[in-house]
Amino acid sequence: MTCSLVIVENPQAVAIAAAQRIISVLHAAIERSGVARLALAGGRTPRELYALLTHTTYRHALPWNRIEWFWGDERCVPPDHPESNYRLVAETLLSVLSPPPQQVHRMLTERNPDEAAALYEATIRSVFSLAPDEIPRFDLVLLGMGTDCHIASLFPHTRALSEERRLVVSNWVPRLAERRLTLTPRVLQAAQTILILVTGSEKAEAVRRALTEPTNIDDCPAHLLRLARGDVVWLLNSAAASQTTASSGPCPPVP
Ligand code: 6PG
């Protein structure tokens, strides 16, 4: 496992650094096995990145039709809802790249949350051709982080943080008073590469906690990345990194 920081000036530079890293990781996966399996993030941060990937520089950099598209988490809203993570990716990225529909694996939020989670888990098992107890190793998982250190929909002090059997669960989030769908910790931790994009001074405290506080996953779910099997790359702008003395390079040693 490696952990590294890339700290750049502004959100545009974060998007560029992320796009370059995504192309490199997915290209290597396709070279290796003919396919790349990618789990995408929702929220506001990745919007600029997704739009950038449709620009000529990146749009022609990959055989995008060799990718299996997944989501790391989803809100329990219809796929055309403004809050939908699927809609974010569909309207910024997929509408331009037009991958084969059978390779776009949306969480079926029109079903009840537990059913949607079970169906998504079955889809993952099928696409990865997993043995009964095998964990999928996504080639790339893209994450954001909330001001409370949550990643995907693994929020502090929620049940999903202690899930050790399932790959996908529905997770009640008291702070939001809503249910979310999310990949579980061990699926995130199994990924070959995790890119976590964090921008904005409002995230600086969470970044400081995630990178420098003693491990307490229940309090700061981003700490679960410390147990990742693959490469973890934090892509930060200087505002998000402003409460740490860290600079680009290896992550600070875990206290
Ligand atoms: C979601 C995301 C979530 C997000 C963080 C950061 O569904 O919202 O998966 O984990 O990455 O909440 O969100 P912003 O990028 O909007 O700050």
PDB file of C-alpha atoms and ligand atoms in Angstrom:
ATOM      1  CA  MET A   1       0.000   0.000   0.000  1.00  0.00           C
ATOM      2  CA  THR A   2       1.284   3.493  -0.761  1.00  0.00           C
ATOM      3  CA  CYS A   3      -0.186   6.819   0.322  1.00  0.00           C
ATOM      4  CA  SER A   4       0.740  10.057  -1.390  1.00  0.00           C
ATOM      5  CA  LEU A   5      -0.330  13.673  -1.416  1.00  0.00           C
ATOM      6  CA  VAL A   6      -0.616  15.890  -4.461  1.00  0.00           C
ATOM      7  CA  ILE A   7      -1.202  19.478  -3.366  1.00  0.00           C
ATOM      8  CA  VAL A   8      -1.896  22.004  -6.106  1.00  0.00           C
ATOM      9  CA  GLU A   9      -3.066  25.610  -6.158  1.00  0.00           C
ATOM     10  CA  ASN A  10      -6.722  25.501  -7.143  1.00  0.00           C
ATOM     11  CA  PRO A  11      -9.662  23.197  -7.969  1.00  0.00           C
ATOM     12  CA  GLN A  12      -8.895  23.409 -11.690  1.00  0.00           C
ATOM     13  CA  ALA A  13      -5.396  22.047 -11.049  1.00  0.00           C
ATOM     14  CA  VAL A  14      -6.902  19.283  -8.889  1.00  0.00           C
ATOM     15  CA  ALA A  15      -9.166  18.295 -11.771  1.00  0.00           C
ATOM     16  CA  ILE A  16      -6.216  18.251 -14.192  1.00  0.00           C
ATOM     17  CA  ALA A  17      -4.064  16.187 -11.821  1.00  0.00           C
ATOM     18  CA  ALA A  18      -6.963  13.788 -11.278  1.00  0.00           C
ATOM     19  CA  ALA A  19      -7.679  13.452 -15.004  1.00  0.00           C
ATOM     20  CA  GLN A  20      -4.044  12.647 -15.729  1.00  0.00           C
ATOM     21  CA  ARG A  21      -3.934  10.071 -12.943  1.00  0.00           C
ATOM     22  CA  ILE A  22      -7.244   8.510 -14.031  1.00  0.00           C
ATOM     23  CA  ILE A  23      -6.070   8.113 -17.628  1.00  0.00           C
ATOM     24  CA  SER A  24      -2.822   6.536 -16.472  1.00  0.00           C
ATOM     25  CA  VAL A  25      -4.474   4.081 -14.045  1.00  0.00           C
ATOM     26  CA  LEU A  26      -7.263   3.048 -16.416  1.00  0.00           C
ATOM     27  CA  HIS A  27      -4.869   2.717 -19.347  1.00  0.00           C
ATOM     28  CA  ALA A  28      -2.662   0.383 -17.306  1.00  0.00           C
ATOM     29  CA  ALA A  29      -5.674  -1.693 -16.260  1.00  0.00           C
ATOM     30  CA  ILE A  30      -6.902  -2.034 -19.844  1.00  0.00           C
ATOM     31  CA  GLU A  31      -3.382  -2.964 -20.980  1.00  0.00           C
ATOM     32  CA  ARG A  32      -3.228  -5.567 -18.207  1.00  0.00           C
ATOM     33  CA  SER A  33      -6.597  -7.204 -18.550  1.00  0.00           C
ATOM     34  CA  GLY A  34      -8.498  -5.666 -21.436  1.00  0.00           C
ATOM     35  CA  VAL A  35     -10.977  -3.959 -19.126  1.00  0.00           C
ATOM     36  CA  ALA A  36     -10.952  -1.351 -16.339  1.00  0.00           C
ATOM     37  CA  ARG A  37     -13.495  -1.271 -13.512  1.00  0.00           C
ATOM     38  CA  LEU A  38     -14.090   2.140 -12.067  1.00  0.00           C
ATOM     39  CA  ALA A  39     -16.196   3.347  -9.120  1.00  0.00           C
ATOM     40  CA  LEU A  40     -17.106   7.023  -9.287  1.00  0.00           C
ATOM     41  CA  ALA A  41     -17.860   9.631  -6.626  1.00  0.00           C
ATOM     42  CA  GLY A  42     -20.782  11.988  -6.379  1.00  0.00           C
ATOM     43  CA  GLY A  43     -21.105  15.383  -4.754  1.00  0.00           C
ATOM     44  CA  ARG A  44     -19.877  18.697  -6.115  1.00  0.00           C
ATOM     45  CA  THR A  45     -16.087  18.226  -6.218  1.00  0.00           C
ATOM     46  CA  PRO A  46     -15.762  15.807  -9.155  1.00  0.00           C
ATOM     47  CA  ARG A  47     -18.090  17.753 -11.483  1.00  0.00           C
ATOM     48  CA  GLU A  48     -15.207  19.789 -12.960  1.00  0.00           C
ATOM     49  CA  LEU A  49     -13.125  16.636 -13.362  1.00  0.00           C
ATOM     50  CA  TYR A  50     -15.908  14.785 -15.188  1.00  0.00           C
ATOM     51  CA  ALA A  51     -16.399  17.711 -17.563  1.00  0.00           C
ATOM     52  CA  LEU A  52     -12.623  17.904 -18.147  1.00  0.00           C
ATOM     53  CA  LEU A  53     -12.474  14.239 -19.135  1.00  0.00           C
ATOM     54  CA  THR A  54     -14.733  15.024 -22.094  1.00  0.00           C
ATOM     55  CA  HIS A  55     -12.246  17.567 -23.463  1.00  0.00           C
ATOM     56  CA  THR A  56     -10.219  16.499 -26.501  1.00  0.00           C
ATOM     57  CA  THR A  57      -7.020  16.003 -24.497  1.00  0.00           C
ATOM     58  CA  TYR A  58      -8.591  13.244 -22.389  1.00  0.00           C
ATOM     59  CA  ARG A  59     -11.579  12.141 -24.447  1.00  0.00           C
ATOM     60  CA  HIS A  60      -9.301  10.426 -26.976  1.00  0.00           C
ATOM     61  CA  ALA A  61      -6.765   9.200 -24.417  1.00  0.00           C
ATOM     62  CA  LEU A  62      -8.580   5.939 -23.597  1.00  0.00           C
ATOM     63  CA  PRO A  63     -10.807   3.302 -25.193  1.00  0.00           C
ATOM     64  CA  TRP A  64     -13.663   4.368 -22.888  1.00  0.00           C
ATOM     65  CA  ASN A  65     -15.736   1.449 -24.156  1.00  0.00           C
ATOM     66  CA  ARG A  66     -13.394  -0.906 -22.261  1.00  0.00           C
ATOM     67  CA  ILE A  67     -14.549   0.434 -18.923  1.00  0.00           C
ATOM     68  CA  GLU A  68     -17.130  -0.986 -16.532  1.00  0.00           C
ATOM     69  CA  TRP A  69     -18.698   2.024 -14.830  1.00  0.00           C
ATOM     70  CA  PHE A  70     -19.820   1.806 -11.199  1.00  0.00           C
ATOM     71  CA  TRP A  71     -20.617   4.254  -8.404  1.00  0.00           C
ATOM     72  CA  GLY A  72     -19.099   4.256  -4.929  1.00  0.00           C
ATOM     73  CA  ASP A  73     -22.344   5.449  -3.401  1.00  0.00           C
ATOM     74  CA  GLU A  74     -25.724   6.909  -4.249  1.00  0.00           C
ATOM     75  CA  ARG A  75     -28.503   8.921  -2.763  1.00  0.00           C
ATOM     76  CA  CYS A  76     -31.908   7.204  -2.564  1.00  0.00           C
ATOM     77  CA  VAL A  77     -33.435   9.436  -5.225  1.00  0.00           C
ATOM     78  CA  PRO A  78     -34.562   8.803  -8.819  1.00  0.00           C
ATOM     79  CA  PRO A  79     -31.766   8.722 -11.433  1.00  0.00           C
ATOM     80  CA  ASP A  80     -32.937  12.031 -12.920  1.00  0.00           C
ATOM     81  CA  HIS A  81     -33.028  13.803  -9.537  1.00  0.00           C
ATOM     82  CA  PRO A  82     -30.647  16.797  -9.109  1.00  0.00           C
ATOM     83  CA  GLU A  83     -29.077  15.039  -6.087  1.00  0.00           C
ATOM     84  CA  SER A  84     -28.428  11.789  -7.995  1.00  0.00           C
ATOM     85  CA  ASN A  85     -24.762  10.782  -8.336  1.00  0.00           C
ATOM     86  CA  TYR A  86     -25.717   8.794 -11.397  1.00  0.00           C
ATOM     87  CA  ARG A  87     -27.258  11.890 -12.989  1.00  0.00           C
ATOM     88  CA  LEU A  88     -24.094  13.903 -12.206  1.00  0.00           C
ATOM     89  CA  VAL A  89     -21.916  11.434 -14.126  1.00  0.00           C
ATOM     90  CA  ALA A  90     -24.474  10.776 -16.865  1.00  0.00           C
ATOM     91  CA  GLU A  91     -24.926  14.437 -17.737  1.00  0.00           C
ATOM     92  CA  THR A  92     -21.276  15.528 -17.443  1.00  0.00           C
ATOM     93  CA  LEU A  93     -19.405  12.491 -18.725  1.00  0.00           C
ATOM     94  CA  LEU A  94     -21.428   9.587 -20.068  1.00  0.00           C
ATOM     95  CA  SER A  95     -23.551  11.784 -22.324  1.00  0.00           C
ATOM     96  CA  VAL A  96     -20.328  12.636 -24.196  1.00  0.00           C
ATOM     97  CA  LEU A  97     -18.345   9.372 -23.988  1.00  0.00           C
ATOM     98  CA  SER A  98     -21.440   7.194 -24.697  1.00  0.00           C
ATOM     99  CA  PRO A  99     -20.136   3.915 -23.261  1.00  0.00           C
ATOM    100  CA  PRO A 100     -22.067   0.702 -24.015  1.00  0.00           C
ATOM    101  CA  PRO A 101     -25.170   0.915 -21.762  1.00  0.00           C
ATOM    102  CA  GLN A 102     -24.626  -2.626 -20.492  1.00  0.00           C
ATOM    103  CA  GLN A 103     -21.324  -1.433 -18.995  1.00  0.00           C
ATOM    104  CA  VAL A 104     -22.898   1.386 -17.014  1.00  0.00           C
ATOM    105  CA  HIS A 105     -24.002  -0.026 -13.662  1.00  0.00           C
ATOM    106  CA  ARG A 106     -26.335   2.387 -11.925  1.00  0.00           C
ATOM    107  CA  MET A 107     -27.627   1.693  -8.422  1.00  0.00           C
ATOM    108  CA  LEU A 108     -31.350   1.023  -8.896  1.00  0.00           C
ATOM    109  CA  THR A 109     -32.661   3.629  -6.489  1.00  0.00           C
ATOM    110  CA  GLU A 110     -36.230   3.121  -7.701  1.00  0.00           C
ATOM    111  CA  ARG A 111     -36.173  -0.085  -5.638  1.00  0.00           C
ATOM    112  CA  ASN A 112     -36.246  -0.018  -1.848  1.00  0.00           C
ATOM    113  CA  PRO A 113     -32.760   0.699  -0.426  1.00  0.00           C
ATOM    114  CA  ASP A 114     -32.021  -2.795   0.897  1.00  0.00           C
ATOM    115  CA  GLU A 115     -33.161  -4.358  -2.374  1.00  0.00           C
ATOM    116  CA  ALA A 116     -31.121  -1.834  -4.397  1.00  0.00           C
ATOM    117  CA  ALA A 117     -28.024  -2.652  -2.312  1.00  0.00           C
ATOM    118  CA  ALA A 118     -28.516  -6.403  -2.771  1.00  0.00           C
ATOM    119  CA  LEU A 119     -29.054  -5.991  -6.519  1.00  0.00           C
ATOM    120  CA  TYR A 120     -25.928  -3.834  -6.826  1.00  0.00           C
ATOM    121  CA  GLU A 121     -23.907  -6.388  -4.918  1.00  0.00           C
ATOM    122  CA  ALA A 122     -25.168  -9.081  -7.312  1.00  0.00           C
ATOM    123  CA  THR A 123     -24.186  -6.914 -10.281  1.00  0.00           C
ATOM    124  CA  ILE A 124     -20.677  -6.432  -8.894  1.00  0.00           C
ATOM    125  CA  ARG A 125     -20.320 -10.153  -8.232  1.00  0.00           C
ATOM    126  CA  SER A 126     -21.427 -10.902 -11.785  1.00  0.00           C
ATOM    127  CA  VAL A 127     -19.311  -8.304 -13.592  1.00  0.00           C
ATOM    128  CA  PHE A 128     -16.207  -9.241 -11.573  1.00  0.00           C
ATOM    129  CA  SER A 129     -17.038 -12.976 -11.803  1.00  0.00           C
ATOM    130  CA  LEU A 130     -16.391 -13.243  -8.075  1.00  0.00           C
ATOM    131  CA  ALA A 131     -16.169 -16.487  -6.131  1.00  0.00           C
ATOM    132  CA  PRO A 132     -18.657 -16.596  -3.200  1.00  0.00           C
ATOM    133  CA  ASP A 133     -16.418 -14.914  -0.592  1.00  0.00           C
ATOM    134  CA  GLU A 134     -14.213 -12.967  -2.983  1.00  0.00           C
ATOM    135  CA  ILE A 135     -13.920  -9.198  -2.692  1.00  0.00           C
ATOM    136  CA  PRO A 136     -13.889  -7.115  -5.924  1.00  0.00           C
ATOM    137  CA  ARG A 137     -10.699  -5.189  -6.604  1.00  0.00           C
ATOM    138  CA  PHE A 138     -11.747  -2.055  -8.475  1.00  0.00           C
ATOM    139  CA  ASP A 139      -8.945  -0.738 -10.658  1.00  0.00           C
ATOM    140  CA  LEU A 140      -9.850   2.765  -9.561  1.00  0.00           C
ATOM    141  CA  VAL A 141     -12.118   4.196  -6.888  1.00  0.00           C
ATOM    142  CA  LEU A 142     -12.747   7.927  -6.970  1.00  0.00           C
ATOM    143  CA  LEU A 143     -13.773   9.524  -3.672  1.00  0.00           C
ATOM    144  CA  GLY A 144     -14.537  12.905  -2.213  1.00  0.00           C
ATOM    145  CA  MET A 145     -14.607  13.664   1.501  1.00  0.00           C
ATOM    146  CA  GLY A 146     -17.110  15.542   3.595  1.00  0.00           C
ATOM    147  CA  THR A 147     -16.317  18.094   6.306  1.00  0.00           C
ATOM    148  CA  ASP A 148     -17.048  15.306   8.817  1.00  0.00           C
ATOM    149  CA  CYS A 149     -14.419  13.006   7.239  1.00  0.00           C
ATOM    150  CA  HIS A 150     -17.009  10.807   5.532  1.00  0.00           C
ATOM    151  CA  ILE A 151     -16.075   9.077   2.290  1.00  0.00           C
ATOM    152  CA  ALA A 152     -18.552   7.532  -0.141  1.00  0.00           C
ATOM    153  CA  SER A 153     -21.628   7.261   2.126  1.00  0.00           C
ATOM    154  CA  LEU A 154     -19.628   5.919   5.046  1.00  0.00           C
ATOM    155  CA  PHE A 155     -20.509   8.595   7.586  1.00  0.00           C
ATOM    156  CA  PRO A 156     -19.163   8.818  11.153  1.00  0.00           C
ATOM    157  CA  HIS A 157     -20.881   6.556  13.704  1.00  0.00           C
ATOM    158  CA  THR A 158     -23.023   4.746  11.117  1.00  0.00           C
ATOM    159  CA  ARG A 159     -23.622   1.016  10.848  1.00  0.00           C
ATOM    160  CA  ALA A 160     -22.017   0.601   7.430  1.00  0.00           C
ATOM    161  CA  LEU A 161     -18.596   1.313   8.970  1.00  0.00           C
ATOM    162  CA  SER A 162     -18.669  -2.033  10.743  1.00  0.00           C
ATOM    163  CA  GLU A 163     -20.027  -4.060   7.825  1.00  0.00           C
ATOM    164  CA  GLU A 164     -17.599  -6.932   7.199  1.00  0.00           C
ATOM    165  CA  ARG A 165     -19.618  -9.297   5.022  1.00  0.00           C
ATOM    166  CA  ARG A 166     -21.560  -7.332   2.400  1.00  0.00           C
ATOM    167  CA  LEU A 167     -20.100  -5.454  -0.571  1.00  0.00           C
ATOM    168  CA  VAL A 168     -22.918  -2.891  -0.766  1.00  0.00           C
ATOM    169  CA  VAL A 169     -25.310  -1.743   1.951  1.00  0.00           C
ATOM    170  CA  SER A 170     -27.966   0.833   2.569  1.00  0.00           C
ATOM    171  CA  ASN A 171     -26.822   3.076   5.390  1.00  0.00           C
ATOM    172  CA  TRP A 172     -29.055   5.261   7.621  1.00  0.00           C
ATOM    173  CA  VAL A 173     -27.322   8.626   8.139  1.00  0.00           C
ATOM    174  CA  PRO A 174     -28.864  10.382  11.183  1.00  0.00           C
ATOM    175  CA  ARG A 175     -27.118  13.694  10.414  1.00  0.00           C
ATOM    176  CA  LEU A 176     -28.868  13.820   7.046  1.00  0.00           C
ATOM    177  CA  ALA A 177     -31.977  11.959   8.237  1.00  0.00           C
ATOM    178  CA  GLU A 178     -31.781   9.908   5.079  1.00  0.00           C
ATOM    179  CA  ARG A 179     -30.670   6.533   3.800  1.00  0.00           C
ATOM    180  CA  ARG A 180     -27.742   6.222   1.388  1.00  0.00           C
ATOM    181  CA  LEU A 181     -26.373   3.322  -0.669  1.00  0.00           C
ATOM    182  CA  THR A 182     -22.641   2.700  -0.382  1.00  0.00           C
ATOM    183  CA  LEU A 183     -19.792   0.329  -1.107  1.00  0.00           C
ATOM    184  CA  THR A 184     -18.568  -1.068   2.181  1.00  0.00           C
ATOM    185  CA  PRO A 185     -15.146  -0.373   3.768  1.00  0.00           C
ATOM    186  CA  ARG A 186     -13.529  -3.610   2.651  1.00  0.00           C
ATOM    187  CA  VAL A 187     -14.489  -2.977  -0.986  1.00  0.00           C
ATOM    188  CA  LEU A 188     -12.937   0.493  -0.899  1.00  0.00           C
ATOM    189  CA  GLN A 189      -9.863  -0.880   0.870  1.00  0.00           C
ATOM    190  CA  ALA A 190      -9.392  -3.580  -1.769  1.00  0.00           C
ATOM    191  CA  ALA A 191      -9.086  -1.136  -4.697  1.00  0.00           C
ATOM    192  CA  GLN A 192      -5.883  -1.051  -6.742  1.00  0.00           C
ATOM    193  CA  THR A 193      -5.932   2.748  -6.703  1.00  0.00           C
ATOM    194  CA  ILE A 194      -7.999   5.229  -4.705  1.00  0.00           C
ATOM    195  CA  LEU A 195      -8.030   8.877  -5.724  1.00  0.00           C
ATOM    196  CA  ILE A 196      -9.594  11.142  -3.115  1.00  0.00           C
ATOM    197  CA  LEU A 197     -10.283  14.682  -4.284  1.00  0.00           C
ATOM    198  CA  VAL A 198     -10.714  17.380  -1.637  1.00  0.00           C
ATOM    199  CA  THR A 199     -10.887  21.105  -2.284  1.00  0.00           C
ATOM    200  CA  GLY A 200     -11.893  24.159  -0.288  1.00  0.00           C
ATOM    201  CA  SER A 201     -10.932  25.674   3.060  1.00  0.00           C
ATOM    202  CA  GLU A 202     -14.126  24.268   4.593  1.00  0.00           C
ATOM    203  CA  LYS A 203     -12.515  20.815   4.250  1.00  0.00           C
ATOM    204  CA  ALA A 204      -9.157  21.818   5.803  1.00  0.00           C
ATOM    205  CA  GLU A 205     -10.033  20.596   9.318  1.00  0.00           C
ATOM    206  CA  ALA A 206     -11.279  17.258   7.924  1.00  0.00           C
ATOM    207  CA  VAL A 207      -8.076  16.885   5.876  1.00  0.00           C
ATOM    208  CA  ARG A 208      -5.974  17.615   8.964  1.00  0.00           C
ATOM    209  CA  ARG A 209      -7.921  15.004  10.938  1.00  0.00           C
ATOM    210  CA  ALA A 210      -7.813  12.441   8.134  1.00  0.00           C
ATOM    211  CA  LEU A 211      -4.062  12.761   7.606  1.00  0.00           C
ATOM    212  CA  THR A 212      -2.668  13.448  11.076  1.00  0.00           C
ATOM    213  CA  GLU A 213      -4.988  12.216  13.846  1.00  0.00           C
ATOM    214  CA  PRO A 214      -4.628   8.770  15.447  1.00  0.00           C
ATOM    215  CA  THR A 215      -6.801   6.201  13.669  1.00  0.00           C
ATOM    216  CA  ASN A 216     -10.446   6.288  14.706  1.00  0.00           C
ATOM    217  CA  ILE A 217     -12.547   5.085  11.775  1.00  0.00           C
ATOM    218  CA  ASP A 218     -15.839   5.551  13.611  1.00  0.00           C
ATOM    219  CA  ASP A 219     -15.019   9.207  14.191  1.00  0.00           C
ATOM    220  CA  CYS A 220     -13.222   9.831  10.897  1.00  0.00           C
ATOM    221  CA  PRO A 221     -14.169   7.239   8.254  1.00  0.00           C
ATOM    222  CA  ALA A 222     -11.402   8.481   5.936  1.00  0.00           C
ATOM    223  CA  HIS A 223      -9.009   6.698   8.316  1.00  0.00           C
ATOM    224  CA  LEU A 224     -10.152   3.413   6.766  1.00  0.00           C
ATOM    225  CA  LEU A 225      -7.979   4.383   3.772  1.00  0.00           C
ATOM    226  CA  ARG A 226      -4.967   3.746   6.014  1.00  0.00           C
ATOM    227  CA  LEU A 227      -5.816   0.040   5.663  1.00  0.00           C
ATOM    228  CA  ALA A 228      -6.114   0.174   1.872  1.00  0.00           C
ATOM    229  CA  ARG A 229      -4.324  -2.579  -0.060  1.00  0.00           C
ATOM    230  CA  GLY A 230      -3.458  -0.447  -3.062  1.00  0.00           C
ATOM    231  CA  ASP A 231      -2.295   3.091  -3.786  1.00  0.00           C
ATOM    232  CA  VAL A 232      -4.093   5.976  -2.102  1.00  0.00           C
ATOM    233  CA  VAL A 233      -3.574   9.394  -3.671  1.00  0.00           C
ATOM    234  CA  TRP A 234      -4.923  12.503  -1.962  1.00  0.00           C
ATOM    235  CA  LEU A 235      -5.475  15.258  -4.526  1.00  0.00           C
ATOM    236  CA  LEU A 236      -5.838  18.509  -2.593  1.00  0.00           C
ATOM    237  CA  ASN A 237      -5.841  22.168  -3.393  1.00  0.00           C
ATOM    238  CA  SER A 238      -3.850  24.427  -1.095  1.00  0.00           C
ATOM    239  CA  ALA A 239      -7.007  25.652   0.679  1.00  0.00           C
ATOM    240  CA  ALA A 240      -7.983  22.103   1.652  1.00  0.00           C
ATOM    241  CA  ALA A 241      -4.407  21.404   2.798  1.00  0.00           C
ATOM    242  CA  SER A 242      -4.104  24.697   4.698  1.00  0.00           C
ATOM    243  CA  GLN A 243      -4.334  23.134   8.182  1.00  0.00           C
ATOM    244  CA  THR A 244      -1.558  20.634   7.596  1.00  0.00           C
ATOM    245  CA  THR A 245       2.158  21.300   7.138  1.00  0.00           C
ATOM    246  CA  ALA A 246       2.263  18.393   4.681  1.00  0.00           C
ATOM    247  CA  SER A 247       3.473  18.967   1.140  1.00  0.00           C
ATOM    248  CA  SER A 248       3.258  16.909  -2.057  1.00  0.00           C
ATOM    249  CA  GLY A 249       4.902  13.553  -1.565  1.00  0.00           C
ATOM    250  CA  PRO A 250       4.367  10.618   0.790  1.00  0.00           C
ATOM    251  CA  CYS A 251       1.506  10.982   3.294  1.00  0.00           C
ATOM    252  CA  PRO A 252       2.541  11.911   6.843  1.00  0.00           C
ATOM    253  CA  PRO A 253       3.318   8.891   9.012  1.00  0.00           C
ATOM    254  CA  VAL A 254       0.224   7.594  10.827  1.00  0.00           C
ATOM    255  CA  PRO A 255       0.395   8.800  14.472  1.00  0.00           C
TER     256      PRO A 255
HETATM  257  C1  6PG B   1     -21.870  11.934  -2.165  1.00  0.00           C
HETATM  258  C2  6PG B   1     -20.416  11.566  -2.192  1.00  0.00           C
HETATM  259  C3  6PG B   1     -19.795  12.029  -0.930  1.00  0.00           C
HETATM  260  C4  6PG B   1     -18.984  13.235  -1.331  1.00  0.00           C
HETATM  261  C5  6PG B   1     -18.600  14.066  -0.144  1.00  0.00           C
HETATM  262  C6  6PG B   1     -17.968  15.372  -0.608  1.00  0.00           C
HETATM  263  O1  6PG B   1     -22.725  11.137  -2.549  1.00  0.00           O
HETATM  264  O2  6PG B   1     -22.105  13.091  -1.804  1.00  0.00           O
HETATM  265  O3  6PG B   1     -20.130  10.373  -2.568  1.00  0.00           O
HETATM  266  O4  6PG B   1     -18.981  11.108  -0.268  1.00  0.00           O
HETATM  267  O5  6PG B   1     -17.818  12.798  -2.016  1.00  0.00           O
HETATM  268  O6  6PG B   1     -19.785  14.351   0.572  1.00  0.00           O
HETATM  269  O7  6PG B   1     -18.948  16.072  -1.333  1.00  0.00           O
HETATM  270  P1  6PG B   1     -18.603  17.430  -2.112  1.00  0.00           P
HETATM  271  O8  6PG B   1     -17.696  17.035  -3.235  1.00  0.00           O
HETATM  272  O9  6PG B   1     -19.950  17.904  -2.605  1.00  0.00           O
HETATM  273  O10 6PG B   1     -17.965  18.342  -1.129  1.00  0.00           O
END
